[in-house]
Amino acid sequence: MRALLAALFALVSLSATAQETFPDGTPIPDWFRQNQPALLTELGPAYVLTDYGMIPDSTLLQTEKIQAVIDRAHAAGGGVVVVPEGIFLTSSLFFKPGTHLHLQEKAVLKGSD
């Protein structure tokens, strides 16, 4: 029984040390494990996409409108771009310092090329 417990402990120890690096072999920094939920109210004002004329339509490309909201948040000193419930189609978006992204429950930001 002791031999079985020792083998199990050794196996668990090996898998724990194997998780200390990313799959490419680079070490995982300590900050990576600091994953406490952010309080949205502390990140600045909310910019809800539907407040700026966007509609949850998975066939309507809305990249320019979404980027305009990101730019507006940045120009105002930062904030949270909120994707409400629904599907919003976009291509590449460029977030700027002080801007954050939050997807509400049942929200989808669908990528397009």
PDB file of N, CA, C and O in Angstrom, residues 38-56 62 65-74 78-90 93 95 98-110:
ATOM      1  N   ALA A  38     -11.415  40.840 -12.400  1.00  0.00           N
ATOM      2  CA  ALA A  38     -11.366  42.305 -12.345  1.00  0.00           C
ATOM      3  C   ALA A  38     -12.767  42.844 -12.056  1.00  0.00           C
ATOM      4  O   ALA A  38     -13.766  42.303 -12.530  1.00  0.00           O
ATOM      5  N   LEU A  39     -12.821  43.906 -11.281  1.00  0.00           N
ATOM      6  CA  LEU A  39     -14.088  44.582 -11.047  1.00  0.00           C
ATOM      7  C   LEU A  39     -14.280  45.591 -12.167  1.00  0.00           C
ATOM      8  O   LEU A  39     -13.494  46.531 -12.308  1.00  0.00           O
ATOM      9  N   LEU A  40     -15.297  45.391 -12.980  1.00  0.00           N
ATOM     10  CA  LEU A  40     -15.508  46.245 -14.142  1.00  0.00           C
ATOM     11  C   LEU A  40     -15.651  47.708 -13.756  1.00  0.00           C
ATOM     12  O   LEU A  40     -15.204  48.594 -14.482  1.00  0.00           O
ATOM     13  N   THR A  41     -16.241  47.967 -12.617  1.00  0.00           N
ATOM     14  CA  THR A  41     -16.452  49.349 -12.194  1.00  0.00           C
ATOM     15  C   THR A  41     -15.129  50.060 -11.909  1.00  0.00           C
ATOM     16  O   THR A  41     -15.069  51.284 -11.952  1.00  0.00           O
ATOM     17  N   GLU A  42     -14.066  49.293 -11.662  1.00  0.00           N
ATOM     18  CA  GLU A  42     -12.759  49.890 -11.397  1.00  0.00           C
ATOM     19  C   GLU A  42     -11.959  50.135 -12.673  1.00  0.00           C
ATOM     20  O   GLU A  42     -10.906  50.758 -12.642  1.00  0.00           O
ATOM     21  N   LEU A  43     -12.456  49.645 -13.808  1.00  0.00           N
ATOM     22  CA  LEU A  43     -11.728  49.783 -15.068  1.00  0.00           C
ATOM     23  C   LEU A  43     -12.157  51.000 -15.876  1.00  0.00           C
ATOM     24  O   LEU A  43     -11.629  51.255 -16.949  1.00  0.00           O
ATOM     25  N   GLY A  44     -13.128  51.733 -15.374  1.00  0.00           N
ATOM     26  CA  GLY A  44     -13.588  52.922 -16.082  1.00  0.00           C
ATOM     27  C   GLY A  44     -15.021  52.778 -16.533  1.00  0.00           C
ATOM     28  O   GLY A  44     -15.680  51.769 -16.280  1.00  0.00           O
ATOM     29  N   PRO A  45     -15.520  53.787 -17.250  1.00  0.00           N
ATOM     30  CA  PRO A  45     -16.907  53.750 -17.689  1.00  0.00           C
ATOM     31  C   PRO A  45     -17.150  52.639 -18.718  1.00  0.00           C
ATOM     32  O   PRO A  45     -16.239  52.223 -19.425  1.00  0.00           O
ATOM     33  N   ALA A  46     -18.395  52.176 -18.761  1.00  0.00           N
ATOM     34  CA  ALA A  46     -18.782  51.128 -19.707  1.00  0.00           C
ATOM     35  C   ALA A  46     -19.275  51.752 -21.009  1.00  0.00           C
ATOM     36  O   ALA A  46     -20.017  52.728 -21.005  1.00  0.00           O
ATOM     37  N   TYR A  47     -18.846  51.172 -22.109  1.00  0.00           N
ATOM     38  CA  TYR A  47     -19.273  51.575 -23.446  1.00  0.00           C
ATOM     39  C   TYR A  47     -19.948  50.362 -24.076  1.00  0.00           C
ATOM     40  O   TYR A  47     -19.295  49.500 -24.651  1.00  0.00           O
ATOM     41  N   VAL A  48     -21.262  50.298 -23.941  1.00  0.00           N
ATOM     42  CA  VAL A  48     -22.040  49.146 -24.426  1.00  0.00           C
ATOM     43  C   VAL A  48     -22.283  49.338 -25.922  1.00  0.00           C
ATOM     44  O   VAL A  48     -22.778  50.382 -26.358  1.00  0.00           O
ATOM     45  N   LEU A  49     -21.938  48.341 -26.709  1.00  0.00           N
ATOM     46  CA  LEU A  49     -22.016  48.462 -28.168  1.00  0.00           C
ATOM     47  C   LEU A  49     -23.390  48.899 -28.660  1.00  0.00           C
ATOM     48  O   LEU A  49     -23.483  49.734 -29.567  1.00  0.00           O
ATOM     49  N   THR A  50     -24.433  48.360 -28.077  1.00  0.00           N
ATOM     50  CA  THR A  50     -25.780  48.711 -28.548  1.00  0.00           C
ATOM     51  C   THR A  50     -26.148  50.158 -28.245  1.00  0.00           C
ATOM     52  O   THR A  50     -27.041  50.712 -28.886  1.00  0.00           O
ATOM     53  N   ASP A  51     -25.449  50.793 -27.311  1.00  0.00           N
ATOM     54  CA  ASP A  51     -25.679  52.211 -27.032  1.00  0.00           C
ATOM     55  C   ASP A  51     -25.118  53.095 -28.141  1.00  0.00           C
ATOM     56  O   ASP A  51     -25.383  54.291 -28.179  1.00  0.00           O
ATOM     57  N   TYR A  52     -24.329  52.500 -29.034  1.00  0.00           N
ATOM     58  CA  TYR A  52     -23.695  53.250 -30.115  1.00  0.00           C
ATOM     59  C   TYR A  52     -24.176  52.777 -31.485  1.00  0.00           C
ATOM     60  O   TYR A  52     -23.454  52.853 -32.480  1.00  0.00           O
ATOM     61  N   GLY A  53     -25.397  52.285 -31.521  1.00  0.00           N
ATOM     62  CA  GLY A  53     -26.041  51.965 -32.787  1.00  0.00           C
ATOM     63  C   GLY A  53     -25.777  50.594 -33.362  1.00  0.00           C
ATOM     64  O   GLY A  53     -26.223  50.294 -34.468  1.00  0.00           O
ATOM     65  N   MET A  54     -25.084  49.747 -32.656  1.00  0.00           N
ATOM     66  CA  MET A  54     -24.828  48.410 -33.178  1.00  0.00           C
ATOM     67  C   MET A  54     -25.957  47.464 -32.796  1.00  0.00           C
ATOM     68  O   MET A  54     -26.569  47.621 -31.745  1.00  0.00           O
ATOM     69  N   ILE A  55     -26.204  46.523 -33.667  1.00  0.00           N
ATOM     70  CA  ILE A  55     -27.249  45.538 -33.413  1.00  0.00           C
ATOM     71  C   ILE A  55     -26.634  44.143 -33.431  1.00  0.00           C
ATOM     72  O   ILE A  55     -25.669  43.900 -34.154  1.00  0.00           O
ATOM     73  N   PRO A  56     -27.172  43.243 -32.624  1.00  0.00           N
ATOM     74  CA  PRO A  56     -26.636  41.881 -32.598  1.00  0.00           C
ATOM     75  C   PRO A  56     -27.085  41.106 -33.837  1.00  0.00           C
ATOM     76  O   PRO A  56     -28.116  40.457 -33.841  1.00  0.00           O
ATOM     77  N   GLN A  62     -19.484  44.853 -38.437  1.00  0.00           N
ATOM     78  CA  GLN A  62     -19.563  46.098 -37.684  1.00  0.00           C
ATOM     79  C   GLN A  62     -18.205  46.551 -37.143  1.00  0.00           C
ATOM     80  O   GLN A  62     -18.126  47.266 -36.143  1.00  0.00           O
ATOM     81  N   LYS A  65     -17.646  50.422 -36.570  1.00  0.00           N
ATOM     82  CA  LYS A  65     -18.410  50.953 -35.437  1.00  0.00           C
ATOM     83  C   LYS A  65     -17.816  50.497 -34.102  1.00  0.00           C
ATOM     84  O   LYS A  65     -17.721  51.290 -33.161  1.00  0.00           O
ATOM     85  N   ILE A  66     -17.417  49.246 -34.033  1.00  0.00           N
ATOM     86  CA  ILE A  66     -16.824  48.741 -32.787  1.00  0.00           C
ATOM     87  C   ILE A  66     -15.493  49.443 -32.536  1.00  0.00           C
ATOM     88  O   ILE A  66     -15.208  49.867 -31.411  1.00  0.00           O
ATOM     89  N   GLN A  67     -14.683  49.602 -33.586  1.00  0.00           N
ATOM     90  CA  GLN A  67     -13.403  50.290 -33.420  1.00  0.00           C
ATOM     91  C   GLN A  67     -13.618  51.730 -32.983  1.00  0.00           C
ATOM     92  O   GLN A  67     -12.863  52.265 -32.169  1.00  0.00           O
ATOM     93  N   ALA A  68     -14.669  52.374 -33.487  1.00  0.00           N
ATOM     94  CA  ALA A  68     -14.971  53.752 -33.084  1.00  0.00           C
ATOM     95  C   ALA A  68     -15.284  53.829 -31.593  1.00  0.00           C
ATOM     96  O   ALA A  68     -14.911  54.797 -30.915  1.00  0.00           O
ATOM     97  N   VAL A  69     -15.953  52.819 -31.055  1.00  0.00           N
ATOM     98  CA  VAL A  69     -16.251  52.793 -29.618  1.00  0.00           C
ATOM     99  C   VAL A  69     -14.959  52.590 -28.819  1.00  0.00           C
ATOM    100  O   VAL A  69     -14.751  53.247 -27.787  1.00  0.00           O
ATOM    101  N   ILE A  70     -14.084  51.726 -29.299  1.00  0.00           N
ATOM    102  CA  ILE A  70     -12.790  51.527 -28.638  1.00  0.00           C
ATOM    103  C   ILE A  70     -12.006  52.839 -28.633  1.00  0.00           C
ATOM    104  O   ILE A  70     -11.450  53.259 -27.608  1.00  0.00           O
ATOM    105  N   ASP A  71     -11.982  53.513 -29.770  1.00  0.00           N
ATOM    106  CA  ASP A  71     -11.260  54.784 -29.880  1.00  0.00           C
ATOM    107  C   ASP A  71     -11.874  55.844 -28.967  1.00  0.00           C
ATOM    108  O   ASP A  71     -11.165  56.637 -28.349  1.00  0.00           O
ATOM    109  N   ARG A  72     -13.189  55.858 -28.875  1.00  0.00           N
ATOM    110  CA  ARG A  72     -13.879  56.818 -28.000  1.00  0.00           C
ATOM    111  C   ARG A  72     -13.501  56.574 -26.539  1.00  0.00           C
ATOM    112  O   ARG A  72     -13.230  57.513 -25.790  1.00  0.00           O
ATOM    113  N   ALA A  73     -13.500  55.309 -26.136  1.00  0.00           N
ATOM    114  CA  ALA A  73     -13.127  54.977 -24.753  1.00  0.00           C
ATOM    115  C   ALA A  73     -11.696  55.427 -24.471  1.00  0.00           C
ATOM    116  O   ALA A  73     -11.410  56.016 -23.429  1.00  0.00           O
ATOM    117  N   HIS A  74     -10.800  55.173 -25.399  1.00  0.00           N
ATOM    118  CA  HIS A  74      -9.401  55.570 -25.221  1.00  0.00           C
ATOM    119  C   HIS A  74      -9.270  57.089 -25.128  1.00  0.00           C
ATOM    120  O   HIS A  74      -8.558  57.604 -24.259  1.00  0.00           O
ATOM    121  N   GLY A  78     -10.011  55.949 -21.123  1.00  0.00           N
ATOM    122  CA  GLY A  78     -10.123  54.508 -20.887  1.00  0.00           C
ATOM    123  C   GLY A  78     -11.520  54.105 -20.496  1.00  0.00           C
ATOM    124  O   GLY A  78     -12.398  54.944 -20.290  1.00  0.00           O
ATOM    125  N   GLY A  79     -11.731  52.816 -20.414  1.00  0.00           N
ATOM    126  CA  GLY A  79     -13.023  52.272 -20.055  1.00  0.00           C
ATOM    127  C   GLY A  79     -13.164  50.849 -20.543  1.00  0.00           C
ATOM    128  O   GLY A  79     -12.198  50.235 -21.005  1.00  0.00           O
ATOM    129  N   VAL A  80     -14.380  50.360 -20.442  1.00  0.00           N
ATOM    130  CA  VAL A  80     -14.671  48.971 -20.784  1.00  0.00           C
ATOM    131  C   VAL A  80     -15.640  48.937 -21.956  1.00  0.00           C
ATOM    132  O   VAL A  80     -16.742  49.471 -21.873  1.00  0.00           O
ATOM    133  N   VAL A  81     -15.226  48.311 -23.047  1.00  0.00           N
ATOM    134  CA  VAL A  81     -16.102  48.099 -24.191  1.00  0.00           C
ATOM    135  C   VAL A  81     -16.887  46.828 -23.888  1.00  0.00           C
ATOM    136  O   VAL A  81     -16.303  45.754 -23.738  1.00  0.00           O
ATOM    137  N   VAL A  82     -18.196  46.977 -23.789  1.00  0.00           N
ATOM    138  CA  VAL A  82     -19.061  45.864 -23.374  1.00  0.00           C
ATOM    139  C   VAL A  82     -19.814  45.318 -24.579  1.00  0.00           C
ATOM    140  O   VAL A  82     -20.508  46.058 -25.278  1.00  0.00           O
ATOM    141  N   VAL A  83     -19.666  44.014 -24.800  1.00  0.00           N
ATOM    142  CA  VAL A  83     -20.428  43.324 -25.836  1.00  0.00           C
ATOM    143  C   VAL A  83     -21.637  42.703 -25.131  1.00  0.00           C
ATOM    144  O   VAL A  83     -21.477  41.808 -24.309  1.00  0.00           O
ATOM    145  N   PRO A  84     -22.851  43.177 -25.444  1.00  0.00           N
ATOM    146  CA  PRO A  84     -24.033  42.625 -24.778  1.00  0.00           C
ATOM    147  C   PRO A  84     -24.450  41.299 -25.419  1.00  0.00           C
ATOM    148  O   PRO A  84     -23.842  40.850 -26.396  1.00  0.00           O
ATOM    149  N   GLU A  85     -25.487  40.703 -24.880  1.00  0.00           N
ATOM    150  CA  GLU A  85     -25.997  39.436 -25.396  1.00  0.00           C
ATOM    151  C   GLU A  85     -26.273  39.550 -26.890  1.00  0.00           C
ATOM    152  O   GLU A  85     -26.842  40.534 -27.369  1.00  0.00           O
ATOM    153  N   GLY A  86     -25.846  38.578 -27.645  1.00  0.00           N
ATOM    154  CA  GLY A  86     -26.053  38.548 -29.094  1.00  0.00           C
ATOM    155  C   GLY A  86     -24.746  38.252 -29.805  1.00  0.00           C
ATOM    156  O   GLY A  86     -23.699  38.080 -29.191  1.00  0.00           O
ATOM    157  N   ILE A  87     -24.817  38.202 -31.128  1.00  0.00           N
ATOM    158  CA  ILE A  87     -23.641  37.920 -31.954  1.00  0.00           C
ATOM    159  C   ILE A  87     -23.291  39.174 -32.739  1.00  0.00           C
ATOM    160  O   ILE A  87     -24.128  39.728 -33.457  1.00  0.00           O
ATOM    161  N   PHE A  88     -22.032  39.612 -32.599  1.00  0.00           N
ATOM    162  CA  PHE A  88     -21.542  40.797 -33.284  1.00  0.00           C
ATOM    163  C   PHE A  88     -20.384  40.374 -34.181  1.00  0.00           C
ATOM    164  O   PHE A  88     -19.394  39.817 -33.703  1.00  0.00           O
ATOM    165  N   LEU A  89     -20.491  40.652 -35.469  1.00  0.00           N
ATOM    166  CA  LEU A  89     -19.485  40.251 -36.452  1.00  0.00           C
ATOM    167  C   LEU A  89     -18.469  41.365 -36.636  1.00  0.00           C
ATOM    168  O   LEU A  89     -18.834  42.526 -36.830  1.00  0.00           O
ATOM    169  N   THR A  90     -17.187  41.007 -36.574  1.00  0.00           N
ATOM    170  CA  THR A  90     -16.121  41.994 -36.720  1.00  0.00           C
ATOM    171  C   THR A  90     -14.892  41.361 -37.343  1.00  0.00           C
ATOM    172  O   THR A  90     -14.710  40.149 -37.291  1.00  0.00           O
ATOM    173  N   LEU A  93      -9.706  44.131 -34.538  1.00  0.00           N
ATOM    174  CA  LEU A  93      -9.921  45.287 -33.666  1.00  0.00           C
ATOM    175  C   LEU A  93      -8.601  45.606 -32.974  1.00  0.00           C
ATOM    176  O   LEU A  93      -7.817  44.709 -32.676  1.00  0.00           O
ATOM    177  N   PHE A  95      -7.161  47.365 -29.691  1.00  0.00           N
ATOM    178  CA  PHE A  95      -7.391  47.971 -28.378  1.00  0.00           C
ATOM    179  C   PHE A  95      -6.195  48.834 -28.009  1.00  0.00           C
ATOM    180  O   PHE A  95      -5.060  48.538 -28.357  1.00  0.00           O
ATOM    181  N   GLY A  98      -5.559  51.366 -21.669  1.00  0.00           N
ATOM    182  CA  GLY A  98      -6.664  51.828 -20.844  1.00  0.00           C
ATOM    183  C   GLY A  98      -8.026  51.339 -21.290  1.00  0.00           C
ATOM    184  O   GLY A  98      -9.023  51.600 -20.626  1.00  0.00           O
ATOM    185  N   THR A  99      -8.087  50.641 -22.416  1.00  0.00           N
ATOM    186  CA  THR A  99      -9.376  50.104 -22.872  1.00  0.00           C
ATOM    187  C   THR A  99      -9.410  48.602 -22.606  1.00  0.00           C
ATOM    188  O   THR A  99      -8.397  47.917 -22.713  1.00  0.00           O
ATOM    189  N   HIS A 100     -10.577  48.130 -22.224  1.00  0.00           N
ATOM    190  CA  HIS A 100     -10.751  46.723 -21.868  1.00  0.00           C
ATOM    191  C   HIS A 100     -11.964  46.180 -22.599  1.00  0.00           C
ATOM    192  O   HIS A 100     -12.826  46.938 -23.038  1.00  0.00           O
ATOM    193  N   LEU A 101     -12.034  44.871 -22.707  1.00  0.00           N
ATOM    194  CA  LEU A 101     -13.155  44.210 -23.373  1.00  0.00           C
ATOM    195  C   LEU A 101     -13.871  43.325 -22.370  1.00  0.00           C
ATOM    196  O   LEU A 101     -13.239  42.589 -21.607  1.00  0.00           O
ATOM    197  N   HIS A 102     -15.201  43.398 -22.377  1.00  0.00           N
ATOM    198  CA  HIS A 102     -16.006  42.537 -21.519  1.00  0.00           C
ATOM    199  C   HIS A 102     -17.169  41.989 -22.337  1.00  0.00           C
ATOM    200  O   HIS A 102     -17.903  42.748 -22.966  1.00  0.00           O
ATOM    201  N   LEU A 103     -17.326  40.669 -22.341  1.00  0.00           N
ATOM    202  CA  LEU A 103     -18.459  40.023 -22.998  1.00  0.00           C
ATOM    203  C   LEU A 103     -19.449  39.601 -21.927  1.00  0.00           C
ATOM    204  O   LEU A 103     -19.100  38.843 -21.022  1.00  0.00           O
ATOM    205  N   GLN A 104     -20.660  40.111 -22.028  1.00  0.00           N
ATOM    206  CA  GLN A 104     -21.699  39.704 -21.086  1.00  0.00           C
ATOM    207  C   GLN A 104     -22.122  38.274 -21.398  1.00  0.00           C
ATOM    208  O   GLN A 104     -21.745  37.705 -22.424  1.00  0.00           O
ATOM    209  N   GLU A 105     -22.921  37.713 -20.500  1.00  0.00           N
ATOM    210  CA  GLU A 105     -23.399  36.354 -20.706  1.00  0.00           C
ATOM    211  C   GLU A 105     -24.159  36.266 -22.028  1.00  0.00           C
ATOM    212  O   GLU A 105     -24.941  37.155 -22.368  1.00  0.00           O
ATOM    213  N   LYS A 106     -23.889  35.220 -22.802  1.00  0.00           N
ATOM    214  CA  LYS A 106     -24.496  34.955 -24.112  1.00  0.00           C
ATOM    215  C   LYS A 106     -24.080  35.966 -25.177  1.00  0.00           C
ATOM    216  O   LYS A 106     -24.727  36.113 -26.189  1.00  0.00           O
ATOM    217  N   ALA A 107     -22.966  36.651 -24.945  1.00  0.00           N
ATOM    218  CA  ALA A 107     -22.415  37.558 -25.949  1.00  0.00           C
ATOM    219  C   ALA A 107     -21.374  36.823 -26.763  1.00  0.00           C
ATOM    220  O   ALA A 107     -20.605  36.019 -26.237  1.00  0.00           O
ATOM    221  N   VAL A 108     -21.345  37.109 -28.076  1.00  0.00           N
ATOM    222  CA  VAL A 108     -20.370  36.484 -28.978  1.00  0.00           C
ATOM    223  C   VAL A 108     -19.775  37.573 -29.844  1.00  0.00           C
ATOM    224  O   VAL A 108     -20.498  38.349 -30.459  1.00  0.00           O
ATOM    225  N   LEU A 109     -18.470  37.614 -29.893  1.00  0.00           N
ATOM    226  CA  LEU A 109     -17.763  38.501 -30.810  1.00  0.00           C
ATOM    227  C   LEU A 109     -17.199  37.574 -31.885  1.00  0.00           C
ATOM    228  O   LEU A 109     -16.234  36.858 -31.678  1.00  0.00           O
ATOM    229  N   LYS A 110     -17.865  37.568 -33.025  1.00  0.00           N
ATOM    230  CA  LYS A 110     -17.559  36.618 -34.096  1.00  0.00           C
ATOM    231  C   LYS A 110     -16.553  37.242 -35.065  1.00  0.00           C
ATOM    232  O   LYS A 110     -16.783  38.322 -35.579  1.00  0.00           O
TER     233      LYS A 110
END
